Structure formats: C-alpha cells, structure tokens
PDB file of C-alpha atoms in Angstrom:
ATOM      1  CA  UNK U 211       0.016   0.031   0.076  1.00  0.00           C
ATOM      2  CA  UNK U 212       2.889   2.349   0.782  1.00  0.00           C
ATOM      3  CA  UNK U 213       4.565   1.696  -2.441  1.00  0.00           C
ATOM      4  CA  UNK U 214       1.424   2.141  -4.432  1.00  0.00           C
ATOM      5  CA  UNK U 215       0.759   5.460  -2.689  1.00  0.00           C
ATOM      6  CA  UNK U 216       4.255   6.610  -3.388  1.00  0.00           C
ATOM      7  CA  UNK U 217       3.921   5.970  -7.008  1.00  0.00           C
ATOM      8  CA  UNK U 218       0.541   7.553  -7.174  1.00  0.00           C
ATOM      9  CA  UNK U 219       1.943  10.604  -5.487  1.00  0.00           C
ATOM     10  CA  UNK U 220       4.592  10.781  -8.167  1.00  0.00           C
ATOM     11  CA  UNK U 221       1.841  11.015 -10.749  1.00  0.00           C
ATOM     12  CA  UNK U 222       1.567   7.396 -11.975  1.00  0.00           C
ATOM     13  CA  UNK U 223      -1.832   5.622 -12.524  1.00  0.00           C
ATOM     14  CA  UNK U 224      -1.695   2.757 -10.099  1.00  0.00           C
ATOM     15  CA  UNK U 225      -3.954  -0.274  -9.421  1.00  0.00           C
ATOM     16  CA  UNK U 226      -3.332  -2.077  -6.122  1.00  0.00           C
ATOM     17  CA  UNK U 227      -4.788  -5.701  -6.335  1.00  0.00           C
ATOM     18  CA  UNK U 228      -5.046  -6.910  -2.652  1.00  0.00           C
ATOM     19  CA  UNK U 229      -7.807  -8.235  -0.561  1.00  0.00           C
ATOM     20  CA  UNK U 230      -8.693  -6.123   2.499  1.00  0.00           C
ATOM     21  CA  UNK U 231      -6.161  -6.605   5.189  1.00  0.00           C
ATOM     22  CA  UNK U 232      -7.424  -8.828   8.038  1.00  0.00           C
ATOM     23  CA  UNK U 233      -7.574  -7.425  11.553  1.00  0.00           C
ATOM     24  CA  UNK U 234      -4.074  -7.237  12.914  1.00  0.00           C
ATOM     25  CA  UNK U 235      -3.562  -6.899  16.646  1.00  0.00           C
ATOM     26  CA  UNK U 236       0.320  -6.632  16.401  1.00  0.00           C
ATOM     27  CA  UNK U 237       2.446  -3.518  16.432  1.00  0.00           C
ATOM     28  CA  UNK U 238       5.080  -2.123  14.253  1.00  0.00           C
ATOM     29  CA  UNK U 239       8.175   0.016  15.387  1.00  0.00           C
ATOM     30  CA  UNK U 240       8.684   2.769  12.837  1.00  0.00           C
ATOM     31  CA  UNK U 241      12.194   4.044  12.460  1.00  0.00           C
ATOM     32  CA  UNK U 242      12.916   7.639  11.388  1.00  0.00           C
ATOM     33  CA  UNK U 243      12.925   6.790   7.612  1.00  0.00           C
ATOM     34  CA  UNK U 244       9.570   5.126   7.781  1.00  0.00           C
ATOM     35  CA  UNK U 245       8.208   8.114   9.634  1.00  0.00           C
ATOM     36  CA  UNK U 246       9.597  10.366   6.977  1.00  0.00           C
ATOM     37  CA  UNK U 247       7.975   8.233   4.261  1.00  0.00           C
ATOM     38  CA  UNK U 248       4.544   8.504   6.011  1.00  0.00           C
ATOM     39  CA  UNK U 249       5.030  12.281   6.416  1.00  0.00           C
ATOM     40  CA  UNK U 250       5.773  12.594   2.737  1.00  0.00           C
ATOM     41  CA  UNK U 251       2.597  10.616   1.812  1.00  0.00           C
ATOM     42  CA  UNK U 252       0.594  12.715   4.171  1.00  0.00           C
ATOM     43  CA  UNK U 253      -0.161   9.851   6.581  1.00  0.00           C
ATOM     44  CA  UNK U 254       1.952  10.418   9.720  1.00  0.00           C
ATOM     45  CA  UNK U 255      -0.222  13.270  10.959  1.00  0.00           C
ATOM     46  CA  UNK U 256      -3.271  10.922  11.059  1.00  0.00           C
ATOM     47  CA  UNK U 257      -1.531   8.237  13.087  1.00  0.00           C
ATOM     48  CA  UNK U 258       1.088  10.066  15.220  1.00  0.00           C
ATOM     49  CA  UNK U 259      -1.209  10.552  18.163  1.00  0.00           C
ATOM     50  CA  UNK U 260      -1.583   6.662  18.273  1.00  0.00           C
ATOM     51  CA  UNK U 261       2.215   6.052  18.159  1.00  0.00           C
ATOM     52  CA  UNK U 262       4.263   5.635  21.292  1.00  0.00           C
ATOM     53  CA  UNK U 263       7.847   6.749  21.340  1.00  0.00           C
ATOM     54  CA  UNK U 264      10.572   4.115  21.900  1.00  0.00           C
ATOM     55  CA  UNK U 265      12.904   6.416  23.808  1.00  0.00           C
ATOM     56  CA  UNK U 266      14.914   3.890  25.667  1.00  0.00           C
ATOM     57  CA  UNK U 267      16.507   0.489  24.834  1.00  0.00           C
ATOM     58  CA  UNK U 268      17.411  -2.074  27.413  1.00  0.00           C
ATOM     59  CA  UNK U 269      19.492  -5.092  26.622  1.00  0.00           C
ATOM     60  CA  UNK U 270      19.482  -7.897  29.149  1.00  0.00           C
ATOM     61  CA  UNK U 271      21.453 -11.137  29.170  1.00  0.00           C
ATOM     62  CA  UNK U 272      18.583 -13.566  29.957  1.00  0.00           C
ATOM     63  CA  UNK U 273      20.687 -16.656  29.720  1.00  0.00           C
ATOM     64  CA  UNK U 274      21.318 -18.953  32.700  1.00  0.00           C
ATOM     65  CA  UNK U 275      25.167 -18.756  32.334  1.00  0.00           C
ATOM     66  CA  UNK U 276      27.120 -18.320  35.493  1.00  0.00           C
ATOM     67  CA  UNK U 277      28.810 -15.226  34.086  1.00  0.00           C
ATOM     68  CA  UNK U 278      26.206 -12.948  32.464  1.00  0.00           C
ATOM     69  CA  UNK U 279      26.820  -9.793  30.519  1.00  0.00           C
ATOM     70  CA  UNK U 280      25.715  -6.579  32.364  1.00  0.00           C
ATOM     71  CA  UNK U 281      22.487  -4.888  31.476  1.00  0.00           C
ATOM     72  CA  UNK U 282      22.882  -2.095  28.762  1.00  0.00           C
ATOM     73  CA  UNK U 283      20.624   0.840  28.601  1.00  0.00           C
ATOM     74  CA  UNK U 284      20.392   3.446  25.838  1.00  0.00           C
ATOM     75  CA  UNK U 285      18.534   6.634  25.814  1.00  0.00           C
ATOM     76  CA  UNK U 286      17.566   8.434  22.549  1.00  0.00           C
ATOM     77  CA  UNK U 287      18.215  11.822  24.044  1.00  0.00           C
ATOM     78  CA  UNK U 288      21.904  10.822  24.462  1.00  0.00           C
ATOM     79  CA  UNK U 289      22.186  11.058  20.582  1.00  0.00           C
ATOM     80  CA  UNK U 290      19.859  13.929  20.137  1.00  0.00           C
ATOM     81  CA  UNK U 291      16.769  12.042  19.250  1.00  0.00           C
ATOM     82  CA  UNK U 292      13.255  12.188  20.751  1.00  0.00           C
ATOM     83  CA  UNK U 293      12.855   8.458  20.098  1.00  0.00           C
ATOM     84  CA  UNK U 294      14.774   5.614  18.519  1.00  0.00           C
ATOM     85  CA  UNK U 295      11.429   4.526  16.888  1.00  0.00           C
ATOM     86  CA  UNK U 296       7.580   4.999  17.211  1.00  0.00           C
ATOM     87  CA  UNK U 297       5.481   2.026  18.017  1.00  0.00           C
ATOM     88  CA  UNK U 298       2.112   1.842  16.557  1.00  0.00           C
ATOM     89  CA  UNK U 299      -0.752  -0.741  16.340  1.00  0.00           C
ATOM     90  CA  UNK U 300      -0.939  -2.097  12.802  1.00  0.00           C
ATOM     91  CA  UNK U 301      -4.735  -1.561  12.607  1.00  0.00           C
ATOM     92  CA  UNK U 302      -4.213   2.156  13.180  1.00  0.00           C
ATOM     93  CA  UNK U 303      -1.435   2.435  10.764  1.00  0.00           C
ATOM     94  CA  UNK U 304      -3.340   0.528   8.092  1.00  0.00           C
ATOM     95  CA  UNK U 305      -6.471   2.666   8.734  1.00  0.00           C
ATOM     96  CA  UNK U 306      -4.540   5.881   8.245  1.00  0.00           C
ATOM     97  CA  UNK U 307      -2.805   4.602   5.148  1.00  0.00           C
ATOM     98  CA  UNK U 308      -6.157   3.394   3.633  1.00  0.00           C
ATOM     99  CA  UNK U 309      -7.858   6.741   4.446  1.00  0.00           C
ATOM    100  CA  UNK U 310      -5.135   8.595   2.672  1.00  0.00           C
ATOM    101  CA  UNK U 311      -5.187   6.187  -0.255  1.00  0.00           C
ATOM    102  CA  UNK U 312      -8.932   6.742  -0.720  1.00  0.00           C
ATOM    103  CA  UNK U 313      -8.136  10.432  -1.266  1.00  0.00           C
ATOM    104  CA  UNK U 314      -5.760   9.777  -4.231  1.00  0.00           C
ATOM    105  CA  UNK U 315      -7.685   9.852  -7.544  1.00  0.00           C
ATOM    106  CA  UNK U 316      -5.093   8.008  -9.437  1.00  0.00           C
ATOM    107  CA  UNK U 317      -4.789   5.044  -7.023  1.00  0.00           C
ATOM    108  CA  UNK U 318      -7.372   2.391  -7.659  1.00  0.00           C
ATOM    109  CA  UNK U 319      -7.841  -0.229  -4.879  1.00  0.00           C
ATOM    110  CA  UNK U 320      -8.973  -3.517  -6.156  1.00  0.00           C
ATOM    111  CA  UNK U 321     -10.019  -5.674  -3.165  1.00  0.00           C
ATOM    112  CA  UNK U 322      -9.439  -9.066  -4.593  1.00  0.00           C
ATOM    113  CA  UNK U 323      -6.606 -11.560  -5.050  1.00  0.00           C
ATOM    114  CA  UNK U 324      -4.509 -11.812  -8.173  1.00  0.00           C
ATOM    115  CA  UNK U 325      -5.379 -15.357  -9.694  1.00  0.00           C
ATOM    116  CA  UNK U 326      -3.021 -15.109 -12.592  1.00  0.00           C
ATOM    117  CA  UNK U 327      -0.221 -12.885 -13.885  1.00  0.00           C
ATOM    118  CA  UNK U 328       1.160 -13.104 -17.526  1.00  0.00           C
ATOM    119  CA  UNK U 329       4.318 -11.179 -18.438  1.00  0.00           C
ATOM    120  CA  UNK U 330       4.610 -10.138 -22.004  1.00  0.00           C
ATOM    121  CA  UNK U 331       6.502  -7.730 -24.198  1.00  0.00           C
ATOM    122  CA  UNK U 332       4.131  -4.828 -23.634  1.00  0.00           C
ATOM    123  CA  UNK U 333       3.794  -5.316 -19.831  1.00  0.00           C
ATOM    124  CA  UNK U 334       1.716  -7.576 -17.777  1.00  0.00           C
ATOM    125  CA  UNK U 335      -1.757  -8.889 -17.628  1.00  0.00           C
ATOM    126  CA  UNK U 336      -3.277  -9.467 -14.197  1.00  0.00           C
ATOM    127  CA  UNK U 337      -6.477 -11.507 -13.799  1.00  0.00           C
ATOM    128  CA  UNK U 338      -8.135 -11.198 -10.382  1.00  0.00           C
ATOM    129  CA  UNK U 339      -9.916 -14.041  -8.607  1.00  0.00           C
ATOM    130  CA  UNK U 340     -13.170 -12.295  -9.523  1.00  0.00           C
ATOM    131  CA  UNK U 341     -12.313 -12.533 -13.257  1.00  0.00           C
ATOM    132  CA  UNK U 342     -11.407  -8.771 -13.781  1.00  0.00           C
ATOM    133  CA  UNK U 343      -8.485  -8.303 -16.212  1.00  0.00           C
ATOM    134  CA  UNK U 344      -5.888  -5.390 -15.606  1.00  0.00           C
ATOM    135  CA  UNK U 345      -3.350  -4.438 -18.284  1.00  0.00           C
ATOM    136  CA  UNK U 346      -0.243  -2.577 -16.888  1.00  0.00           C
ATOM    137  CA  UNK U 347       3.270  -1.661 -17.987  1.00  0.00           C
ATOM    138  CA  UNK U 348       4.684  -2.728 -14.570  1.00  0.00           C
ATOM    139  CA  UNK U 349       3.646  -5.105 -11.820  1.00  0.00           C
ATOM    140  CA  UNK U 350       5.308  -4.918  -8.450  1.00  0.00           C
ATOM    141  CA  UNK U 351       4.910  -8.098  -6.473  1.00  0.00           C
ATOM    142  CA  UNK U 352       4.675  -8.001  -2.762  1.00  0.00           C
ATOM    143  CA  UNK U 353       2.773 -11.199  -2.614  1.00  0.00           C
ATOM    144  CA  UNK U 354       4.827 -13.451  -0.395  1.00  0.00           C
ATOM    145  CA  UNK U 355       6.368 -16.836  -0.625  1.00  0.00           C
ATOM    146  CA  UNK U 356       4.318 -18.265  -3.436  1.00  0.00           C
ATOM    147  CA  UNK U 357       4.585 -14.959  -5.605  1.00  0.00           C
ATOM    148  CA  UNK U 358       2.655 -14.979  -8.793  1.00  0.00           C
ATOM    149  CA  UNK U 359       4.725 -11.958  -9.845  1.00  0.00           C
ATOM    150  CA  UNK U 360       7.981 -13.833  -9.416  1.00  0.00           C
ATOM    151  CA  UNK U 361       6.823 -16.863 -11.264  1.00  0.00           C
ATOM    152  CA  UNK U 362       5.517 -14.615 -14.128  1.00  0.00           C
ATOM    153  CA  UNK U 363       8.935 -12.968 -14.199  1.00  0.00           C
ATOM    154  CA  UNK U 364      10.699 -16.383 -14.444  1.00  0.00           C
ATOM    155  CA  UNK U 365      12.499 -15.844 -11.090  1.00  0.00           C
ATOM    156  CA  UNK U 366      13.048 -19.162  -9.187  1.00  0.00           C
TER     157      UNK U 366
END
C-alpha cells in the first residue's frame, strides 16, 4: 500500500490488487525513515497521536550462564533524538494509510486476489480471482512466498 501510494503521489496511474487486510492486533516499530515516508505521503499526522515513542532500549542477558553480561541501557536523548522509533498498532497504521489512499484519484484499490499474472513484451496482464483483467506496464509483487509476480517474471 505504501509503495502504491508513493507511485500515485509521483503522478503514476496505479492499481493495487489486494484483498482487504485482516484485523491485525500486532504493532510495528517505525524508524525515522519510515516516519519520513509517512510524512511525505501525508499519513503520519493521522497516526502520530496513536504512536508511542521508543525512547529507551534495554539489553538484558537472559541466559542461565554463570557469568552474564551486564545490562546495557540506551537513551535516545543521548544522541539527540526524541525516540529511536515509534511503536504503533498495525490496525491504526493501516487505517491511516487506507484513508489517505482513498483520497488519491489515480490510486485504484481492487479488493481481490490476483489469480494469474502473465508477463509479455508490452507489460503484464493480471487476472483477479473475481475474473477482472488489468493491463499494466509494470507489476510490483509484494505477494509473499508463493509469488505469482516472481513466477511470471521467471525468477525461481
């Protein structure tokens, strides 16, 4: 979704073929570069209030060895940072991304799985599970272990 939004922000006509994300109760730690990307896309403002700063890191040797390493503690202020990262619930991050994506007229969200992808000289043809066909000059695969995009590109 972030890549699709970045391309749409650059003026490209983009179709994102992906089913609706399932509820996700995990969290993500966003480092400075991720926060900068979200700011550039106009998303960070919508989710910043839900993010908790990770301002301190503590490393503890939890082994049962007789001689354990001493605990180490790092504070972001020691290197001039407000936080090392920002922790946010995935559901809040996804909601902010989707709300911003809905505002982008050249980003088309197709809430379906890709069933087939064919790579040819002029680009790619994507057929969704629902039978819709999309012709594109480029497909970016972020479709996991059994990637249809990778297979269509002939990458083992």
